[in-house]
PDB file of C-alpha atoms in Angstrom:
ATOM      1  CA  UNK V 142     116.663 124.571 107.895  1.00  0.00           C
ATOM      2  CA  UNK V 143     112.195 126.033 107.518  1.00  0.00           C
ATOM      3  CA  UNK V 144     110.821 122.397 107.564  1.00  0.00           C
ATOM      4  CA  UNK V 145     108.570 123.082 110.248  1.00  0.00           C
ATOM      5  CA  UNK V 146     106.925 126.085 109.048  1.00  0.00           C
ATOM      6  CA  UNK V 147     106.888 124.492 105.914  1.00  0.00           C
ATOM      7  CA  UNK V 148     105.216 121.642 107.341  1.00  0.00           C
ATOM      8  CA  UNK V 149     102.975 123.253 110.401  1.00  0.00           C
ATOM      9  CA  UNK V 150     102.099 126.060 108.375  1.00  0.00           C
ATOM     10  CA  UNK V 151     103.555 128.666 110.982  1.00  0.00           C
ATOM     11  CA  UNK V 152     105.698 131.207 111.536  1.00  0.00           C
ATOM     12  CA  UNK V 153     110.108 130.751 111.443  1.00  0.00           C
ATOM     13  CA  UNK V 154     110.986 129.731 114.883  1.00  0.00           C
ATOM     14  CA  UNK V 155     114.198 131.365 113.617  1.00  0.00           C
ATOM     15  CA  UNK V 156     116.265 133.570 111.195  1.00  0.00           C
ATOM     16  CA  UNK V 157     119.993 132.648 109.825  1.00  0.00           C
ATOM     17  CA  UNK V 158     122.217 134.624 108.375  1.00  0.00           C
ATOM     18  CA  UNK V 159     125.093 133.043 106.321  1.00  0.00           C
ATOM     19  CA  UNK V 160     128.416 133.689 107.481  1.00  0.00           C
ATOM     20  CA  UNK V 161     130.100 133.621 104.209  1.00  0.00           C
ATOM     21  CA  UNK V 162     128.957 133.631 100.098  1.00  0.00           C
ATOM     22  CA  UNK V 163     127.093 130.630  99.467  1.00  0.00           C
ATOM     23  CA  UNK V 164     123.924 129.217  97.119  1.00  0.00           C
ATOM     24  CA  UNK V 165     120.779 128.428  98.769  1.00  0.00           C
ATOM     25  CA  UNK V 166     117.951 125.776  97.181  1.00  0.00           C
ATOM     26  CA  UNK V 167     113.976 127.117  97.912  1.00  0.00           C
ATOM     27  CA  UNK V 168     111.421 124.952  98.209  1.00  0.00           C
ATOM     28  CA  UNK V 169     107.882 126.367  98.339  1.00  0.00           C
ATOM     29  CA  UNK V 170     105.435 125.004 101.000  1.00  0.00           C
ATOM     30  CA  UNK V 171     103.081 123.284  98.044  1.00  0.00           C
ATOM     31  CA  UNK V 172     106.110 120.788  96.798  1.00  0.00           C
ATOM     32  CA  UNK V 173     107.771 120.571  99.854  1.00  0.00           C
ATOM     33  CA  UNK V 174     103.927 118.651 100.925  1.00  0.00           C
ATOM     34  CA  UNK V 175     103.576 117.595  97.771  1.00  0.00           C
ATOM     35  CA  UNK V 176     107.160 115.573  98.574  1.00  0.00           C
ATOM     36  CA  UNK V 177     106.392 114.374 101.409  1.00  0.00           C
ATOM     37  CA  UNK V 178     102.846 113.246 100.358  1.00  0.00           C
ATOM     38  CA  UNK V 179     103.738 111.484  97.926  1.00  0.00           C
ATOM     39  CA  UNK V 180     106.686 109.342 100.084  1.00  0.00           C
ATOM     40  CA  UNK V 181     104.376 108.921 102.812  1.00  0.00           C
ATOM     41  CA  UNK V 182     101.364 106.839 100.311  1.00  0.00           C
ATOM     42  CA  UNK V 183     105.039 104.906  98.397  1.00  0.00           C
ATOM     43  CA  UNK V 184     105.952 103.963 102.085  1.00  0.00           C
ATOM     44  CA  UNK V 185     102.393 102.460 103.931  1.00  0.00           C
ATOM     45  CA  UNK V 186     101.750 100.964  99.412  1.00  0.00           C
ATOM     46  CA  UNK V 187     105.345  99.098 100.222  1.00  0.00           C
ATOM     47  CA  UNK V 188     104.714  98.119 103.295  1.00  0.00           C
ATOM     48  CA  UNK V 189      99.794  97.694 103.455  1.00  0.00           C
ATOM     49  CA  UNK V 190     101.883  94.494 100.342  1.00  0.00           C
ATOM     50  CA  UNK V 191     103.426  93.244 102.059  1.00  0.00           C
ATOM     51  CA  UNK V 192     100.828  92.924 104.905  1.00  0.00           C
ATOM     52  CA  UNK V 193      98.029  91.266 102.715  1.00  0.00           C
ATOM     53  CA  UNK V 194     100.998  88.146 102.536  1.00  0.00           C
ATOM     54  CA  UNK V 195     101.049  88.036 106.209  1.00  0.00           C
ATOM     55  CA  UNK V 196      99.009  84.755 106.797  1.00  0.00           C
ATOM     56  CA  UNK V 197      98.238  86.165 110.586  1.00  0.00           C
ATOM     57  CA  UNK V 198      97.360  89.537 109.504  1.00  0.00           C
ATOM     58  CA  UNK V 199      94.677  88.666 105.956  1.00  0.00           C
ATOM     59  CA  UNK V 200      91.978  89.357 108.195  1.00  0.00           C
ATOM     60  CA  UNK V 201      92.210  92.594 109.423  1.00  0.00           C
ATOM     61  CA  UNK V 202      90.608  95.196 106.895  1.00  0.00           C
ATOM     62  CA  UNK V 203      92.372  97.201 104.823  1.00  0.00           C
ATOM     63  CA  UNK V 204      92.209 100.499 107.418  1.00  0.00           C
ATOM     64  CA  UNK V 205      93.481  98.004 110.157  1.00  0.00           C
ATOM     65  CA  UNK V 206      96.150  96.948 107.761  1.00  0.00           C
ATOM     66  CA  UNK V 207      96.973 101.299 106.713  1.00  0.00           C
ATOM     67  CA  UNK V 208      97.278 101.869 110.507  1.00  0.00           C
ATOM     68  CA  UNK V 209      99.289  98.931 111.539  1.00  0.00           C
ATOM     69  CA  UNK V 210     102.273  99.530 108.217  1.00  0.00           C
ATOM     70  CA  UNK V 211     102.104 103.457 109.686  1.00  0.00           C
ATOM     71  CA  UNK V 212     103.717 101.563 112.679  1.00  0.00           C
ATOM     72  CA  UNK V 213     106.302  99.753 111.210  1.00  0.00           C
ATOM     73  CA  UNK V 214     110.103 100.670 110.852  1.00  0.00           C
ATOM     74  CA  UNK V 215     112.240  99.042 107.846  1.00  0.00           C
ATOM     75  CA  UNK V 216     115.147  97.199 108.793  1.00  0.00           C
ATOM     76  CA  UNK V 217     117.773  96.551 106.519  1.00  0.00           C
ATOM     77  CA  UNK V 218     120.306  93.130 107.898  1.00  0.00           C
ATOM     78  CA  UNK V 219     124.004  91.372 106.165  1.00  0.00           C
ATOM     79  CA  UNK V 220     123.841  87.794 105.573  1.00  0.00           C
ATOM     80  CA  UNK V 221     125.173  86.418 109.138  1.00  0.00           C
ATOM     81  CA  UNK V 222     124.159  89.783 111.235  1.00  0.00           C
ATOM     82  CA  UNK V 223     121.512  88.491 114.012  1.00  0.00           C
ATOM     83  CA  UNK V 224     117.906  90.356 114.762  1.00  0.00           C
ATOM     84  CA  UNK V 225     117.204  88.385 117.860  1.00  0.00           C
ATOM     85  CA  UNK V 226     119.263  86.661 120.297  1.00  0.00           C
ATOM     86  CA  UNK V 227     117.795  83.854 122.760  1.00  0.00           C
ATOM     87  CA  UNK V 228     117.834  85.046 126.344  1.00  0.00           C
ATOM     88  CA  UNK V 229     117.233  88.764 125.399  1.00  0.00           C
ATOM     89  CA  UNK V 230     113.971  90.784 126.263  1.00  0.00           C
ATOM     90  CA  UNK V 231     112.472  91.508 123.299  1.00  0.00           C
ATOM     91  CA  UNK V 232     109.675  94.167 122.796  1.00  0.00           C
ATOM     92  CA  UNK V 233     110.203  94.221 119.127  1.00  0.00           C
ATOM     93  CA  UNK V 234     108.102  91.693 116.946  1.00  0.00           C
ATOM     94  CA  UNK V 235     109.085  91.508 112.637  1.00  0.00           C
ATOM     95  CA  UNK V 236     107.448  91.059 109.343  1.00  0.00           C
ATOM     96  CA  UNK V 237     109.657  89.507 106.887  1.00  0.00           C
ATOM     97  CA  UNK V 238     109.265  91.316 103.713  1.00  0.00           C
ATOM     98  CA  UNK V 239     112.182  89.694 101.660  1.00  0.00           C
ATOM     99  CA  UNK V 240     115.308  87.235 101.976  1.00  0.00           C
ATOM    100  CA  UNK V 241     115.976  84.076 104.408  1.00  0.00           C
ATOM    101  CA  UNK V 242     116.056  84.627 108.341  1.00  0.00           C
ATOM    102  CA  UNK V 243     117.497  81.709 109.999  1.00  0.00           C
ATOM    103  CA  UNK V 244     115.769  80.783 113.754  1.00  0.00           C
ATOM    104  CA  UNK V 245     118.392  78.352 116.347  1.00  0.00           C
ATOM    105  CA  UNK V 246     118.489  76.914 119.693  1.00  0.00           C
ATOM    106  CA  UNK V 247     121.214  76.971 121.661  1.00  0.00           C
ATOM    107  CA  UNK V 248     121.578  74.095 124.457  1.00  0.00           C
ATOM    108  CA  UNK V 249     121.588  75.373 128.322  1.00  0.00           C
ATOM    109  CA  UNK V 250     124.167  77.040 128.723  1.00  0.00           C
ATOM    110  CA  UNK V 251     124.247  78.799 125.333  1.00  0.00           C
ATOM    111  CA  UNK V 252     127.051  77.380 123.234  1.00  0.00           C
ATOM    112  CA  UNK V 253     127.197  77.935 119.474  1.00  0.00           C
ATOM    113  CA  UNK V 254     128.826  75.003 118.657  1.00  0.00           C
ATOM    114  CA  UNK V 255     125.350  73.154 120.489  1.00  0.00           C
ATOM    115  CA  UNK V 256     122.861  75.478 118.100  1.00  0.00           C
ATOM    116  CA  UNK V 257     120.267  74.323 116.287  1.00  0.00           C
ATOM    117  CA  UNK V 258     117.949  75.605 113.391  1.00  0.00           C
ATOM    118  CA  UNK V 259     113.847  75.098 113.906  1.00  0.00           C
ATOM    119  CA  UNK V 260     112.921  77.231 111.926  1.00  0.00           C
ATOM    120  CA  UNK V 261     113.328  79.184 108.454  1.00  0.00           C
ATOM    121  CA  UNK V 262     111.171  82.294 108.441  1.00  0.00           C
ATOM    122  CA  UNK V 263     110.944  83.973 103.856  1.00  0.00           C
ATOM    123  CA  UNK V 264     108.381  86.704 102.694  1.00  0.00           C
ATOM    124  CA  UNK V 265     104.747  86.593 104.489  1.00  0.00           C
ATOM    125  CA  UNK V 266     106.626  84.841 107.797  1.00  0.00           C
ATOM    126  CA  UNK V 267     107.468  86.733 111.583  1.00  0.00           C
ATOM    127  CA  UNK V 268     109.110  85.932 114.411  1.00  0.00           C
ATOM    128  CA  UNK V 269     109.187  87.740 117.886  1.00  0.00           C
ATOM    129  CA  UNK V 270     106.137  87.609 118.729  1.00  0.00           C
ATOM    130  CA  UNK V 271     106.317  85.375 121.232  1.00  0.00           C
ATOM    131  CA  UNK V 272     108.073  87.706 123.335  1.00  0.00           C
ATOM    132  CA  UNK V 273     105.896  90.414 122.967  1.00  0.00           C
ATOM    133  CA  UNK V 274     103.351  87.974 124.093  1.00  0.00           C
ATOM    134  CA  UNK V 275     104.517  85.980 127.073  1.00  0.00           C
ATOM    135  CA  UNK V 276     106.820  89.038 128.669  1.00  0.00           C
ATOM    136  CA  UNK V 277     109.406  86.234 128.616  1.00  0.00           C
ATOM    137  CA  UNK V 278     112.912  85.719 127.104  1.00  0.00           C
ATOM    138  CA  UNK V 279     113.356  85.211 123.893  1.00  0.00           C
ATOM    139  CA  UNK V 280     113.371  81.594 122.894  1.00  0.00           C
ATOM    140  CA  UNK V 281     115.682  81.072 119.817  1.00  0.00           C
ATOM    141  CA  UNK V 282     117.993  83.256 117.794  1.00  0.00           C
ATOM    142  CA  UNK V 283     117.417  84.980 114.496  1.00  0.00           C
ATOM    143  CA  UNK V 284     120.349  85.506 112.012  1.00  0.00           C
ATOM    144  CA  UNK V 285     119.600  86.981 108.203  1.00  0.00           C
ATOM    145  CA  UNK V 286     121.051  84.494 105.371  1.00  0.00           C
ATOM    146  CA  UNK V 287     121.108  86.518 102.959  1.00  0.00           C
ATOM    147  CA  UNK V 288     120.168  90.162 102.666  1.00  0.00           C
ATOM    148  CA  UNK V 289     116.928  90.307 104.870  1.00  0.00           C
ATOM    149  CA  UNK V 290     114.536  93.223 104.661  1.00  0.00           C
ATOM    150  CA  UNK V 291     111.940  93.426 108.088  1.00  0.00           C
ATOM    151  CA  UNK V 292     109.121  95.380 108.862  1.00  0.00           C
ATOM    152  CA  UNK V 293     109.276  95.676 112.749  1.00  0.00           C
ATOM    153  CA  UNK V 294     106.364  96.970 114.987  1.00  0.00           C
ATOM    154  CA  UNK V 295     107.495  97.490 118.717  1.00  0.00           C
ATOM    155  CA  UNK V 296     104.863  96.646 121.487  1.00  0.00           C
ATOM    156  CA  UNK V 297     102.783  99.410 122.236  1.00  0.00           C
ATOM    157  CA  UNK V 298     101.875  99.665 118.389  1.00  0.00           C
ATOM    158  CA  UNK V 299     100.750  95.121 118.484  1.00  0.00           C
ATOM    159  CA  UNK V 300      99.203  96.050 121.941  1.00  0.00           C
ATOM    160  CA  UNK V 301      97.439  98.786 120.221  1.00  0.00           C
ATOM    161  CA  UNK V 302      96.391  98.220 116.618  1.00  0.00           C
ATOM    162  CA  UNK V 303      96.646  94.546 116.575  1.00  0.00           C
ATOM    163  CA  UNK V 304      92.582  92.952 118.184  1.00  0.00           C
ATOM    164  CA  UNK V 305      92.707  89.845 120.052  1.00  0.00           C
ATOM    165  CA  UNK V 306      92.057  87.222 117.517  1.00  0.00           C
ATOM    166  CA  UNK V 307      95.283  87.725 115.723  1.00  0.00           C
ATOM    167  CA  UNK V 308      96.351  87.321 118.971  1.00  0.00           C
ATOM    168  CA  UNK V 309      94.383  84.289 119.919  1.00  0.00           C
ATOM    169  CA  UNK V 310      95.952  83.121 116.966  1.00  0.00           C
ATOM    170  CA  UNK V 311      99.250  83.797 117.748  1.00  0.00           C
ATOM    171  CA  UNK V 312      98.694  82.421 121.398  1.00  0.00           C
ATOM    172  CA  UNK V 313      97.645  79.089 119.141  1.00  0.00           C
ATOM    173  CA  UNK V 314     100.752  79.199 116.976  1.00  0.00           C
ATOM    174  CA  UNK V 315     103.305  79.925 120.539  1.00  0.00           C
ATOM    175  CA  UNK V 316     101.527  76.828 121.817  1.00  0.00           C
ATOM    176  CA  UNK V 317     103.564  74.479 119.179  1.00  0.00           C
ATOM    177  CA  UNK V 318     106.554  75.262 119.448  1.00  0.00           C
ATOM    178  CA  UNK V 319     108.843  73.140 120.303  1.00  0.00           C
TER     179      UNK V 319
END
């Protein structure tokens, strides 16, 4: 409790009273802000380093990559866990940070026995952009092959942060999909 007062340099909004004996640790504003700043810088640095490896984002300036990094959410998937499912509408694109993801397409009836692997995505690769750009259902399912760490970006951030040049390159890539 009390973090809002530390974050926004504001008066405390409530009074806390102990209902029994206990131990309370206190953190001053300077230390709190230092911890938050370091944590934020580490998060941005990690994602900026990852984004430099993403072919489609290399044309962005360092400042623009930092903005993209701020909009990313880190997600970890276990082996065999589904990231996206064919036929669902998607509002998220993924960038592989670590591990491998396998994309496959089922026949028109969606039978698992008739799945065909169409791609493998490793660090620096991205997937899910087709649903964001075309507003169509997902064309393939993507499953983690081993532990998979990805960065996700939602449609609103994608539209706001990625310029027309990048969208044009993604459209060219989409036109090559099977």
